CSV table of C-alpha atoms and ligand atoms in Angstrom, one decimal:
chain,number,residue,atom,x,y,z
A,20,MET,CA,-30.1,-0.2,6.1
A,21,GLY,CA,-31.0,3.4,5.5
A,22,THR,CA,-30.3,5.4,2.3
A,23,LYS,CA,-28.8,8.7,4.1
A,24,ARG,CA,-25.1,8.8,3.1
A,25,GLU,CA,-22.9,11.6,4.7
A,26,ASN,CA,-19.5,11.0,5.9
A,27,VAL,CA,-18.6,8.2,3.3
A,28,GLY,CA,-15.4,6.6,4.0
A,29,ILE,CA,-13.6,3.6,6.1
A,30,LEU,CA,-15.8,2.0,8.6
A,31,ALA,CA,-13.2,-1.1,9.5
A,32,MET,CA,-9.9,-2.3,8.3
A,33,GLU,CA,-7.9,-5.4,8.6
A,34,LEU,CA,-4.2,-6.4,7.8
A,35,TYR,CA,-2.9,-9.6,6.5
A,36,VAL,CA,0.9,-10.4,7.4
A,37,PRO,CA,2.4,-13.8,6.2
A,38,SER,CA,3.8,-15.5,8.9
A,39,GLN,CA,7.4,-15.8,7.7
A,40,TYR,CA,10.0,-13.2,6.9
A,41,VAL,CA,13.6,-12.8,6.2
A,42,ASP,CA,16.0,-10.3,7.9
A,43,GLN,CA,17.3,-7.7,5.6
A,44,THR,CA,20.9,-7.5,7.5
A,45,GLU,CA,21.1,-11.2,7.0
A,46,LEU,CA,20.1,-10.8,3.3
A,47,GLU,CA,22.8,-8.2,2.6
A,48,LYS,CA,25.4,-10.8,3.9
A,49,PHE,CA,24.0,-13.3,1.7
A,50,ASP,CA,23.7,-11.4,-1.5
A,51,ASN,CA,27.2,-10.1,-0.8
A,52,VAL,CA,26.3,-6.5,-1.0
A,53,SER,CA,28.0,-4.1,1.5
A,54,ALA,CA,26.6,-3.9,5.0
A,55,GLY,CA,23.6,-1.2,5.3
A,56,LYS,CA,22.7,-0.9,1.5
A,57,TYR,CA,19.1,-2.7,2.3
A,58,THR,CA,18.9,-1.6,6.2
A,59,THR,CA,20.3,2.1,5.9
A,60,GLY,CA,20.3,2.7,2.5
A,61,LEU,CA,16.6,1.4,1.4
A,62,GLY,CA,15.5,2.0,5.2
A,63,GLN,CA,14.2,-1.8,5.3
A,64,GLN,CA,14.3,-4.3,8.2
A,65,LYS,CA,12.5,-7.3,7.3
A,66,MET,CA,10.7,-8.7,4.3
A,67,ALA,CA,7.7,-10.7,4.4
A,68,PHE,CA,7.4,-13.4,1.6
A,69,CYS,CA,5.0,-16.4,1.1
A,70,SER,CA,5.8,-20.0,0.2
A,71,ASP,CA,4.1,-21.9,-2.7
A,72,ARG,CA,1.1,-22.5,-0.1
A,73,GLU,CA,-0.2,-19.0,-0.8
A,74,ASP,CA,-1.0,-17.1,-3.6
A,75,ILE,CA,-3.3,-14.0,-4.5
A,76,ASN,CA,-6.6,-15.6,-3.9
A,77,SER,CA,-5.4,-17.3,-0.7
A,78,ILE,CA,-4.1,-14.1,0.9
A,79,CYS,CA,-7.5,-12.3,-0.2
A,80,LEU,CA,-9.5,-14.7,1.3
A,81,THR,CA,-7.6,-14.6,4.7
A,82,VAL,CA,-7.9,-10.8,5.1
A,83,LEU,CA,-11.6,-10.9,3.9
A,84,GLN,CA,-12.6,-13.8,6.6
A,85,ARG,CA,-10.9,-11.8,9.3
A,86,LEU,CA,-12.5,-8.5,8.5
A,87,ILE,CA,-15.9,-10.6,8.4
A,88,GLU,CA,-15.2,-12.3,11.3
A,89,ARG,CA,-13.9,-9.5,13.7
A,90,ASN,CA,-16.6,-7.1,12.7
A,91,ASN,CA,-19.3,-9.7,12.9
A,92,LEU,CA,-20.4,-8.8,9.4
A,93,ASN,CA,-23.7,-10.0,7.8
A,94,LEU,CA,-22.8,-10.8,4.1
A,95,HIS,CA,-26.1,-9.8,3.1
A,96,ASP,CA,-25.4,-6.2,3.8
A,97,ILE,CA,-22.7,-6.0,1.8
A,98,GLY,CA,-23.6,-5.0,-1.9
A,99,ARG,CA,-20.1,-4.5,-3.6
A,100,LEU,CA,-16.8,-6.2,-3.1
A,101,GLU,CA,-13.8,-4.7,-5.2
A,102,VAL,CA,-10.2,-6.4,-5.4
A,103,GLY,CA,-7.2,-4.1,-6.3
A,104,THR,CA,-3.9,-6.5,-7.2
A,105,GLU,CA,-1.3,-6.7,-9.8
A,106,THR,CA,-0.6,-10.1,-8.8
A,107,ILE,CA,-2.3,-11.9,-11.8
A,108,ILE,CA,-2.8,-15.6,-12.2
A,109,ASP,CA,-5.7,-15.7,-14.5
A,110,LYS,CA,-6.3,-13.4,-17.4
A,111,SER,CA,-10.1,-13.8,-17.2
A,112,LYS,CA,-11.4,-15.2,-13.8
A,113,SER,CA,-11.0,-12.5,-11.1
A,114,VAL,CA,-9.8,-12.8,-7.5
A,115,LYS,CA,-13.3,-11.6,-6.5
A,116,THR,CA,-14.9,-14.5,-8.1
A,117,PHE,CA,-12.7,-16.6,-5.5
A,118,LEU,CA,-13.7,-14.5,-2.8
A,119,MET,CA,-17.5,-15.1,-3.6
A,120,SER,CA,-17.1,-18.7,-2.2
A,121,LEU,CA,-17.5,-17.0,1.2
A,122,PHE,CA,-20.4,-15.2,0.3
A,123,GLU,CA,-22.0,-18.1,-1.7
A,124,LYS,CA,-21.9,-20.2,1.4
A,125,GLU,CA,-24.2,-17.7,3.2
A,126,GLY,CA,-26.6,-17.3,0.0
A,127,ALA,CA,-25.4,-13.9,-0.7
A,128,THR,CA,-24.5,-13.3,-4.4
A,129,ASP,CA,-26.1,-9.6,-5.3
A,130,ILE,CA,-22.6,-8.3,-5.1
A,131,GLU,CA,-21.2,-5.7,-7.7
A,132,GLY,CA,-17.6,-5.2,-8.4
A,133,ILE,CA,-14.7,-7.3,-9.7
A,134,ASP,CA,-10.5,-6.5,-9.7
A,135,THR,CA,-8.9,-3.4,-10.8
A,136,THR,CA,-5.3,-3.6,-12.0
A,137,ASN,CA,-2.6,-1.0,-12.7
A,138,ALA,CA,0.6,-2.1,-10.5
A,139,CYS,CA,0.5,-0.4,-7.2
A,140,TYR,CA,-2.3,2.0,-8.0
A,141,GLY,CA,-5.4,-0.8,-8.1
A,142,GLY,CA,-6.0,-0.7,-4.6
A,143,THR,CA,-6.6,2.8,-4.7
A,144,ALA,CA,-8.7,2.5,-8.0
A,145,ALA,CA,-10.9,-0.1,-6.2
A,146,LEU,CA,-11.2,1.8,-3.1
A,147,PHE,CA,-12.4,5.2,-5.4
A,148,ASN,CA,-14.9,2.8,-6.9
A,149,ALA,CA,-16.4,1.7,-3.6
A,150,ILE,CA,-16.7,5.1,-2.3
A,151,ASN,CA,-17.9,6.6,-5.7
A,152,TRP,CA,-20.9,3.6,-5.7
A,153,VAL,CA,-21.8,4.5,-2.2
A,154,GLU,CA,-21.9,8.2,-3.2
A,155,SER,CA,-23.8,7.3,-6.6
A,156,SER,CA,-27.3,7.0,-7.6
A,157,SER,CA,-26.8,3.0,-7.9
A,158,TRP,CA,-26.2,2.7,-4.1
A,159,ASP,CA,-28.7,0.4,-2.5
A,160,GLY,CA,-27.8,1.2,1.2
A,161,ARG,CA,-25.4,-1.6,1.8
A,162,ASN,CA,-21.9,-1.3,2.6
A,163,ALA,CA,-18.8,-2.0,0.2
A,164,ILE,CA,-15.7,-3.9,1.0
A,165,VAL,CA,-12.3,-3.4,-0.8
A,166,ILE,CA,-9.5,-5.8,-0.9
A,167,ALA,CA,-6.0,-4.5,-1.5
A,168,GLY,CA,-3.3,-7.5,-1.8
A,169,ASP,CA,-0.3,-8.4,-3.9
A,170,VAL,CA,2.7,-11.0,-3.5
A,171,ALA,CA,5.4,-8.6,-4.5
A,172,VAL,CA,8.4,-10.4,-5.6
A,173,TYR,CA,11.7,-9.5,-7.9
A,174,ASN,CA,14.1,-11.9,-9.7
A,175,LYS,CA,17.8,-12.2,-8.1
A,176,GLY,CA,19.3,-8.7,-8.2
A,177,PRO,CA,19.0,-5.2,-6.7
A,178,ALA,CA,15.3,-5.2,-6.6
A,179,ARG,CA,14.9,-8.3,-4.6
A,180,PRO,CA,14.9,-6.6,-1.1
A,181,THR,CA,12.4,-4.3,-2.3
A,182,GLY,CA,9.7,-7.2,-2.3
A,183,GLY,CA,7.2,-8.1,0.2
A,184,ALA,CA,3.7,-9.7,1.0
A,185,GLY,CA,0.4,-8.9,2.4
A,186,ALA,CA,-3.0,-7.5,2.0
A,187,VAL,CA,-5.8,-5.1,3.5
A,188,ALA,CA,-9.4,-5.3,3.7
A,189,MET,CA,-11.6,-2.2,4.0
A,190,LEU,CA,-15.4,-2.0,5.1
A,191,ILE,CA,-16.7,1.2,3.1
A,192,GLY,CA,-20.0,3.1,3.8
A,193,PRO,CA,-21.5,6.0,5.1
A,194,ASP,CA,-21.0,7.7,8.9
A,195,ALA,CA,-17.6,6.4,8.9
A,196,PRO,CA,-14.8,7.6,11.3
A,197,LEU,CA,-12.3,8.1,8.4
A,198,VAL,CA,-14.0,10.4,5.9
A,199,PHE,CA,-12.9,10.9,2.2
A,200,ASP,CA,-12.5,14.7,1.3
A,201,CYS,CA,-14.9,15.6,-1.9
A,202,GLY,CA,-13.6,17.1,-5.0
A,203,VAL,CA,-9.9,17.5,-4.1
A,204,ARG,CA,-8.2,14.2,-5.7
A,205,ALA,CA,-5.5,15.2,-7.6
A,206,SER,CA,-4.3,12.6,-10.3
A,207,TYR,CA,-1.4,12.4,-12.6
A,208,MET,CA,-1.5,9.8,-15.2
A,209,ARG,CA,1.0,9.1,-18.1
A,210,HIS,CA,2.3,6.4,-20.4
A,211,VAL,CA,5.6,5.0,-19.3
A,212,PHE,CA,7.6,1.7,-19.1
A,213,ASP,CA,9.1,2.0,-15.6
A,214,PHE,CA,7.8,-1.1,-14.3
A,215,TYR,CA,5.4,-3.7,-16.1
A,216,LYS,CA,4.8,-7.2,-16.2
A,217,PRO,CA,4.5,-8.5,-20.1
A,218,ASP,CA,5.7,-12.0,-19.4
A,219,LEU,CA,2.7,-13.8,-18.2
A,220,SER,CA,4.8,-17.1,-17.6
A,221,SER,CA,6.8,-15.2,-14.9
A,222,GLU,CA,5.7,-13.5,-11.4
A,223,PHE,CA,8.4,-11.0,-11.8
A,224,PRO,CA,8.2,-7.4,-13.5
A,225,TYR,CA,10.6,-6.0,-16.2
A,226,LEU,CA,11.8,-2.9,-14.6
A,227,ASP,CA,14.1,0.1,-14.9
A,228,GLY,CA,14.7,1.0,-11.2
A,229,LYS,CA,16.1,4.4,-11.7
A,230,LEU,CA,13.4,5.3,-14.0
A,231,SER,CA,10.6,4.0,-11.5
A,232,ILE,CA,12.2,6.5,-8.9
A,233,GLU,CA,12.1,9.3,-11.6
A,234,CYS,CA,8.5,8.6,-12.4
A,235,TYR,CA,7.2,8.4,-8.8
A,236,LEU,CA,9.0,11.6,-7.8
A,237,SER,CA,7.5,13.5,-10.9
A,238,ALA,CA,4.1,12.1,-10.2
A,239,LEU,CA,4.5,13.1,-6.4
A,240,ASP,CA,5.4,16.7,-7.7
A,241,ASN,CA,2.2,16.7,-10.0
A,242,CYS,CA,-0.3,15.1,-7.6
A,243,TYR,CA,1.0,17.8,-4.8
A,244,ASN,CA,0.8,20.9,-6.6
A,245,LEU,CA,-2.6,20.1,-8.1
A,246,PHE,CA,-4.0,18.7,-4.7
A,247,CYS,CA,-2.9,22.3,-3.1
A,248,LYS,CA,-4.5,24.1,-5.8
A,249,LYS,CA,-7.8,22.2,-5.3
A,250,MET,CA,-7.3,22.4,-1.3
A,251,GLN,CA,-6.9,26.2,-1.8
A,252,LYS,CA,-10.1,26.6,-3.5
A,253,VAL,CA,-12.2,24.9,-0.8
A,254,ASP,CA,-10.0,26.2,1.8
A,255,THR,CA,-8.0,29.4,1.4
A,256,ASN,CA,-6.1,28.8,4.5
A,257,PHE,CA,-4.7,25.7,3.3
A,258,LYS,CA,-0.7,25.8,3.5
A,259,GLY,CA,0.2,22.5,1.8
A,260,LEU,CA,2.2,20.1,4.1
A,261,LEU,CA,1.9,22.5,7.1
A,262,SER,CA,-2.0,22.2,7.1
A,263,LEU,CA,-1.6,18.5,7.3
A,264,ASP,CA,-1.5,16.2,10.3
A,265,GLY,CA,-0.2,13.3,8.6
A,266,MET,CA,1.5,12.6,5.1
A,267,LEU,CA,1.5,9.2,3.9
A,268,PHE,CA,2.9,7.6,0.6
A,269,HIS,CA,3.0,4.5,-1.4
A,270,THR,CA,6.1,2.8,0.1
A,271,PRO,CA,8.4,0.9,-2.4
A,272,TYR,CA,10.9,1.0,0.4
A,273,CYS,CA,11.2,3.2,3.4
A,274,LYS,CA,14.1,5.6,2.3
A,275,LEU,CA,12.0,6.7,-0.8
A,276,VAL,CA,9.3,8.0,1.4
A,277,GLN,CA,11.6,10.2,3.6
A,278,LYS,CA,13.0,11.7,0.3
A,279,SER,CA,9.5,12.1,-0.8
A,280,LEU,CA,8.6,14.3,2.2
A,281,ALA,CA,11.7,16.4,1.4
A,282,ARG,CA,10.5,16.5,-2.0
A,283,LEU,CA,7.1,18.2,-0.8
A,284,CYS,CA,9.3,20.6,1.2
A,285,PHE,CA,11.3,21.3,-1.9
A,286,ASN,CA,7.8,22.0,-3.9
A,287,ASP,CA,6.6,24.5,-0.8
A,288,PHE,CA,10.1,26.0,-1.2
A,289,LEU,CA,9.8,26.7,-5.1
A,290,ASN,CA,6.0,27.8,-4.6
A,291,ALA,CA,6.9,30.2,-1.9
A,292,SER,CA,7.2,34.1,-2.2
A,293,LYS,CA,10.9,35.3,-1.8
A,294,GLU,CA,9.9,36.7,1.8
A,295,VAL,CA,8.5,33.3,3.0
A,296,ARG,CA,11.6,31.6,1.3
A,297,GLU,CA,14.2,33.8,3.4
A,298,LYS,CA,12.1,33.4,6.4
A,299,ASN,CA,11.1,29.6,6.2
A,300,PHE,CA,14.0,28.2,4.3
A,301,SER,CA,17.1,30.0,5.3
A,302,GLY,CA,20.3,28.1,4.4
A,303,LEU,CA,18.4,26.8,1.2
A,304,LEU,CA,18.5,29.8,-1.0
A,305,GLU,CA,21.0,28.4,-3.1
A,306,PHE,CA,18.3,26.0,-4.5
A,307,SER,CA,16.3,29.0,-5.7
A,308,ASN,CA,17.0,28.4,-9.4
A,309,HIS,CA,16.6,24.8,-9.6
A,310,LYS,CA,13.8,23.3,-11.7
A,311,ARG,CA,11.8,20.4,-10.4
A,312,GLU,CA,12.3,18.3,-13.4
A,313,GLU,CA,16.1,18.4,-13.4
A,314,THR,CA,16.6,17.3,-9.5
A,315,TYR,CA,15.3,13.7,-9.1
A,316,PHE,CA,18.7,12.7,-8.5
A,317,ASP,CA,20.4,15.7,-7.4
A,318,ARG,CA,21.7,14.3,-4.2
A,319,ASP,CA,22.9,17.8,-2.7
A,320,LEU,CA,19.6,19.3,-2.8
A,321,GLU,CA,17.9,16.0,-1.6
A,322,LYS,CA,20.3,15.9,1.4
A,323,ALA,CA,19.7,19.5,2.0
A,324,PHE,CA,15.8,19.3,2.2
A,325,MET,CA,15.9,15.9,4.2
A,326,LYS,CA,17.8,17.6,6.5
A,327,HIS,CA,15.5,20.5,6.7
A,328,SER,CA,12.2,18.4,6.8
A,329,GLN,CA,13.6,16.0,9.5
A,330,ASP,CA,11.2,17.2,12.3
A,331,LEU,CA,8.1,17.1,9.8
A,332,PHE,CA,9.0,13.7,8.7
A,333,ASN,CA,8.9,12.3,12.2
A,334,GLU,CA,5.9,14.0,13.2
A,335,LYS,CA,3.9,13.5,10.0
A,336,THR,CA,5.1,10.4,8.2
A,337,LYS,CA,7.4,8.3,10.3
A,338,PRO,CA,4.4,6.6,12.0
A,339,SER,CA,3.1,5.4,8.8
A,340,LEU,CA,6.1,3.3,8.1
A,341,HIS,CA,6.0,0.7,10.9
A,342,VAL,CA,4.3,-1.9,8.8
A,343,ALA,CA,6.4,-1.1,5.5
A,344,THR,CA,9.7,-1.4,7.6
A,345,ASN,CA,8.7,-4.8,8.6
A,346,ILE,CA,7.1,-6.3,5.8
A,347,GLY,CA,8.4,-4.4,2.5
A,348,ASN,CA,6.2,-3.5,-0.6
A,349,MET,CA,2.7,-5.1,-0.5
A,350,TYR,CA,2.2,-3.1,-3.8
A,351,THR,CA,-1.5,-2.2,-3.9
A,352,ALA,CA,-1.8,-2.6,-0.2
A,353,SER,CA,1.1,-0.7,0.6
A,354,LEU,CA,-0.4,2.6,1.0
A,355,TYR,CA,-3.1,1.1,3.4
A,356,GLY,CA,-0.5,-0.7,5.4
A,357,GLY,CA,1.0,3.0,5.8
A,358,LEU,CA,-2.4,3.9,6.9
A,359,ALA,CA,-2.8,1.1,9.4
A,360,SER,CA,0.6,2.1,11.1
A,361,TYR,CA,-0.4,5.8,11.2
A,362,LEU,CA,-3.7,5.0,12.8
A,363,ILE,CA,-2.4,2.7,15.5
A,364,SER,CA,0.7,5.2,16.7
A,365,LYS,CA,-2.0,7.7,18.1
A,366,SER,CA,-4.9,7.2,20.5
A,367,PRO,CA,-8.4,7.9,19.0
A,368,ASP,CA,-8.5,11.1,21.2
A,369,GLN,CA,-5.3,12.2,19.3
A,370,LEU,CA,-6.8,11.4,15.9
A,371,ILE,CA,-10.2,13.2,16.0
A,372,GLY,CA,-10.7,16.2,13.7
A,373,LYS,CA,-7.2,15.3,12.1
A,374,LYS,CA,-6.4,15.5,8.4
A,375,PHE,CA,-3.8,13.8,6.4
A,376,ALA,CA,-3.3,13.3,2.8
A,377,LEU,CA,-2.4,10.0,0.7
A,378,PHE,CA,-0.2,9.5,-2.2
A,379,SER,CA,-0.9,6.5,-4.3
A,380,TYR,CA,1.5,5.7,-7.1
A,381,GLY,CA,1.4,2.7,-9.6
A,382,SER,CA,4.2,2.5,-12.3
A,383,GLY,CA,2.9,2.8,-15.8
A,384,LEU,CA,1.9,5.1,-14.6
A,385,ALA,CA,-1.2,6.0,-12.5
A,386,SER,CA,-1.1,8.4,-9.5
A,387,THR,CA,-3.3,10.1,-7.2
A,388,MET,CA,-3.2,12.3,-4.1
A,389,TYR,CA,-6.4,12.7,-2.1
A,390,SER,CA,-7.1,13.4,1.6
A,391,ILE,CA,-8.8,11.8,4.7
A,392,ASN,CA,-10.4,13.5,7.6
A,393,ILE,CA,-11.1,11.8,10.9
A,394,CYS,CA,-14.7,12.6,11.7
A,395,LYS,CA,-15.3,15.0,14.8
A,396,ASP,CA,-18.6,13.6,15.2
A,397,MET,CA,-18.5,12.2,18.6
A,398,SER,CA,-21.1,9.5,17.5
A,399,VAL,CA,-18.5,7.7,15.4
A,400,GLY,CA,-15.9,7.7,18.4
A,401,SER,CA,-16.8,4.1,19.5
A,402,LYS,CA,-16.2,3.2,15.8
A,403,LEU,CA,-12.9,4.6,15.6
A,404,GLU,CA,-11.9,3.2,18.7
A,405,LYS,CA,-12.9,-0.4,17.4
A,406,LEU,CA,-11.4,0.1,14.2
A,407,ILE,CA,-7.8,1.3,15.9
A,408,ASN,CA,-8.2,-1.7,18.4
A,409,SER,CA,-8.7,-4.3,15.6
A,410,LEU,CA,-5.7,-2.8,13.9
A,411,HIS,CA,-3.5,-3.2,16.8
A,412,GLU,CA,-4.2,-6.9,17.0
A,413,SER,CA,-3.6,-7.2,13.3
A,414,VAL,CA,-0.2,-5.4,13.4
A,415,SER,CA,0.9,-7.4,16.4
A,416,MET,CA,1.2,-10.4,14.1
A,417,LEU,CA,4.1,-8.8,13.0
A,418,ASP,CA,5.9,-9.9,16.1
A,419,LYS,CA,4.5,-13.4,16.1
A,420,ARG,CA,6.0,-14.3,12.5
A,421,HIS,CA,8.9,-16.6,12.4
A,422,VAL,CA,12.4,-15.8,10.7
A,423,VAL,CA,13.8,-17.4,7.8
A,424,GLU,CA,17.3,-17.9,6.6
A,425,PRO,CA,18.1,-16.1,3.4
A,426,SER,CA,19.2,-19.2,2.0
A,427,LYS,CA,16.1,-20.8,2.9
A,428,PHE,CA,14.0,-17.9,1.6
A,429,SER,CA,15.9,-18.2,-1.8
A,430,GLU,CA,15.1,-22.0,-1.9
A,431,LEU,CA,11.6,-21.1,-1.5
A,432,MET,CA,11.6,-18.3,-4.0
A,433,ASP,CA,13.1,-20.9,-6.8
A,434,ILE,CA,10.4,-23.5,-6.0
A,435,ARG,CA,7.7,-20.7,-6.8
A,436,THR,CA,9.5,-19.7,-9.9
A,437,LYS,CA,10.0,-23.4,-11.1
A,438,ASN,CA,6.3,-24.1,-10.4
A,439,TYR,CA,4.6,-20.9,-11.4
A,440,HIS,CA,3.1,-22.6,-14.5
A,441,THR,CA,3.1,-26.3,-13.6
A,442,ALA,CA,-0.2,-28.1,-13.7
A,443,PRO,CA,-1.4,-30.2,-12.1
A,444,TYR,CA,0.6,-29.2,-8.9
A,445,GLU,CA,0.5,-29.8,-5.3
A,446,PRO,CA,2.1,-27.4,-3.2
A,447,SER,CA,5.2,-28.4,-0.7
A,448,GLY,CA,5.5,-25.3,1.5
A,449,SER,CA,4.8,-26.1,5.2
A,450,LEU,CA,1.1,-26.0,6.5
A,451,ASP,CA,2.5,-25.6,10.1
A,452,SER,CA,4.3,-22.4,9.6
A,453,LEU,CA,1.0,-20.7,8.5
A,454,PHE,CA,-0.9,-18.7,11.4
A,455,PRO,CA,-4.0,-20.3,12.3
A,456,GLY,CA,-6.9,-19.0,10.2
A,457,THR,CA,-5.1,-18.6,7.1
A,458,TYR,CA,-6.3,-20.0,3.7
A,459,TYR,CA,-3.9,-22.0,1.5
A,460,LEU,CA,-3.6,-23.6,-1.8
A,461,VAL,CA,-4.5,-27.3,-1.8
A,462,LYS,CA,-3.6,-28.1,-5.3
A,463,ILE,CA,-4.0,-27.1,-9.0
A,464,ASP,CA,-5.6,-29.7,-11.2
A,465,ASP,CA,-4.8,-30.5,-14.5
A,466,GLN,CA,-7.6,-27.9,-15.7
A,467,ARG,CA,-5.7,-25.4,-13.8
A,468,ARG,CA,-8.3,-25.2,-11.4
A,469,ARG,CA,-7.4,-24.0,-7.9
A,470,THR,CA,-8.8,-25.3,-4.6
A,471,TYR,CA,-8.1,-23.9,-1.2
A,472,ASP,CA,-8.6,-24.8,2.5
A,473,ARG,CA,-8.2,-22.9,5.7
A,474,ARG,CA,-5.6,-23.8,8.2
A,475,LEU,CA,-7.6,-24.2,11.7
B,506,ACO,N1,25.3,1.6,3.6
B,506,ACO,C1,24.3,2.7,3.5
B,506,ACO,N2,23.9,3.0,2.4
B,506,ACO,C2,23.9,2.3,1.4
B,506,ACO,C3,25.1,1.2,1.1
B,506,ACO,C4,25.7,1.1,2.4
B,506,ACO,N3,26.7,0.2,2.5
B,506,ACO,N4,25.3,0.8,-0.1
B,506,ACO,C5,24.4,1.4,-0.9
B,506,ACO,N5,23.7,2.2,-0.1
B,506,ACO,C6,22.5,3.5,-0.4
B,506,ACO,C7,23.1,3.7,-1.7
B,506,ACO,O1,23.7,5.1,-1.7
B,506,ACO,C8,21.3,4.4,-2.3
B,506,ACO,O2,21.2,5.5,-1.5
B,506,ACO,P1,20.6,6.7,-2.1
B,506,ACO,O3,19.4,6.4,-3.4
B,506,ACO,O4,20.0,7.6,-1.4
B,506,ACO,O5,21.7,7.2,-3.2
B,506,ACO,C9,20.6,3.3,-1.6
B,506,ACO,O6,21.5,2.7,-0.7
B,506,ACO,C10,20.5,2.1,-2.9
B,506,ACO,O7,21.6,1.9,-3.3
B,506,ACO,P2,21.7,2.0,-5.2
B,506,ACO,O8,22.9,1.4,-5.3
B,506,ACO,O9,21.0,3.0,-5.4
B,506,ACO,O10,20.4,0.6,-5.4
B,506,ACO,P3,20.3,-0.2,-6.5
B,506,ACO,O11,20.5,0.7,-7.7
B,506,ACO,O12,21.4,-1.3,-6.8
B,506,ACO,O13,18.8,-0.6,-6.3
B,506,ACO,C11,16.7,0.2,-6.2
B,506,ACO,C12,17.8,0.3,-5.8
B,506,ACO,C13,16.6,0.8,-7.8
B,506,ACO,C14,15.3,1.0,-5.6
B,506,ACO,C15,16.3,-1.5,-6.5
B,506,ACO,O14,15.9,-1.9,-5.4
B,506,ACO,C16,14.9,-1.4,-7.5
B,506,ACO,O15,15.0,-1.5,-8.6
B,506,ACO,N6,13.4,-1.8,-6.6
B,506,ACO,C17,12.4,-1.8,-7.1
B,506,ACO,C18,11.8,-0.6,-8.0
B,506,ACO,C19,11.0,0.2,-7.0
B,506,ACO,O16,11.0,0.0,-5.9
B,506,ACO,N7,10.9,1.7,-7.6
B,506,ACO,C20,10.1,2.6,-6.8
B,506,ACO,C21,8.9,3.0,-7.4
B,506,ACO,S1,7.8,2.0,-8.2
B,506,ACO,C22,7.2,0.7,-7.3
B,506,ACO,O17,6.5,1.1,-6.5
B,506,ACO,C23,7.6,-0.8,-7.5
């Protein structure tokens, strides 16, 4: 391995999708809410979930194993392994250490990195750690792997349809087709109680849904304005949204993402001169004196900017929502499911030279907007093609899943809840329903030690 490090970024990617889902239209009926609330109102079609056979360690093992196999990785060439998750099942032992079981078999133990946690932001923090390591004086010439994964479950009630489950694995190193822009990351971090998990005996968060939306949107405003300022320092022609080929968001549910794109247009509108407003935003001038912080739930403003930004949304953001529409929120992996969706929506030729921004949000709160360029260097063209082809295969697993009735889903969720802290424990979830190659929980012993196996 060399010591040259240019174009540091994502070399390969893998997505893990659980094999079962519940249909959101059926869930509306089962939950006795008005038809369209989850599908039209939240923009969701299907929600992935796991039985008690899968936990955070097993889904991360599955996605890591697939990344290794599909890219024929020599594990001695990996120098760092990072995990971002908020699915905490052990207050001390990291998920990363469970993943080491795959490396140990090959005698590879010289591997830095552990877990990173802050709600849905942990995957991004893990990714930044890996990128920073490759760009640092500590780098020893090897690649890094980042895993972002979660089992996103909510208690019965209005938040339950915004759950989901899944994981993404990314291989990080130099000479990558997806390159991270340097010096323009824009972060916004605060202390708030919008969503948190203080009850370690439960999988469910404590949550103030409306506050979480307000926090998400205010973090978006702040990150976007700072990101534009930083970009303009390196490129005086940078014109925000109009200079980006794609705009990707953390996706708790798809409707919030469409609103977020409209929100960026509202920010562009507020930042524009009177002349530009009159030229580019005709019909919206009545909102000229509105203040950002007073408009998070202003439905007239939201509707007007959603209408105005419909074409921009279709072009720059909608292609990133395929996975989220069909899985739901994967918490730390959600933004990277968006990246996978965006990449497979185009051919490698259409992507070369394109720039897109990503907004990562984790409650509590931590947020960053950053940007990725698709490398113009033709020598990475085949890596890009391989990355996209392998993502097509992962995403095609969405169509191979089986649907589960809401009553059965609710039953399986009750089993997870009831046994969350039971030890010793042997899961009852079906093994046959798992995709071949999936890792699963075999048992938890009386010392709460978990053992796993892989479905052939
Ligand atoms: N047909 C069409 N639309 C409908 C219907 C219907 N029959 N019924 C309701 N709707 C619309 C509502 O008008 C609303 O749309 P709007 O927001 O554009 O006004 C939408 O469906 C949702 O309905 P609400 O009544 O607002 O839903 P509720 O308050 O019950 O729950 C919430 C929504 C707060 C998002 C809840 O699901 C939740 O708490 N989720 C988890 C928190 C979350 O995801 N926060 C986001 C950022 S933090 C994070 O990533 C975890």
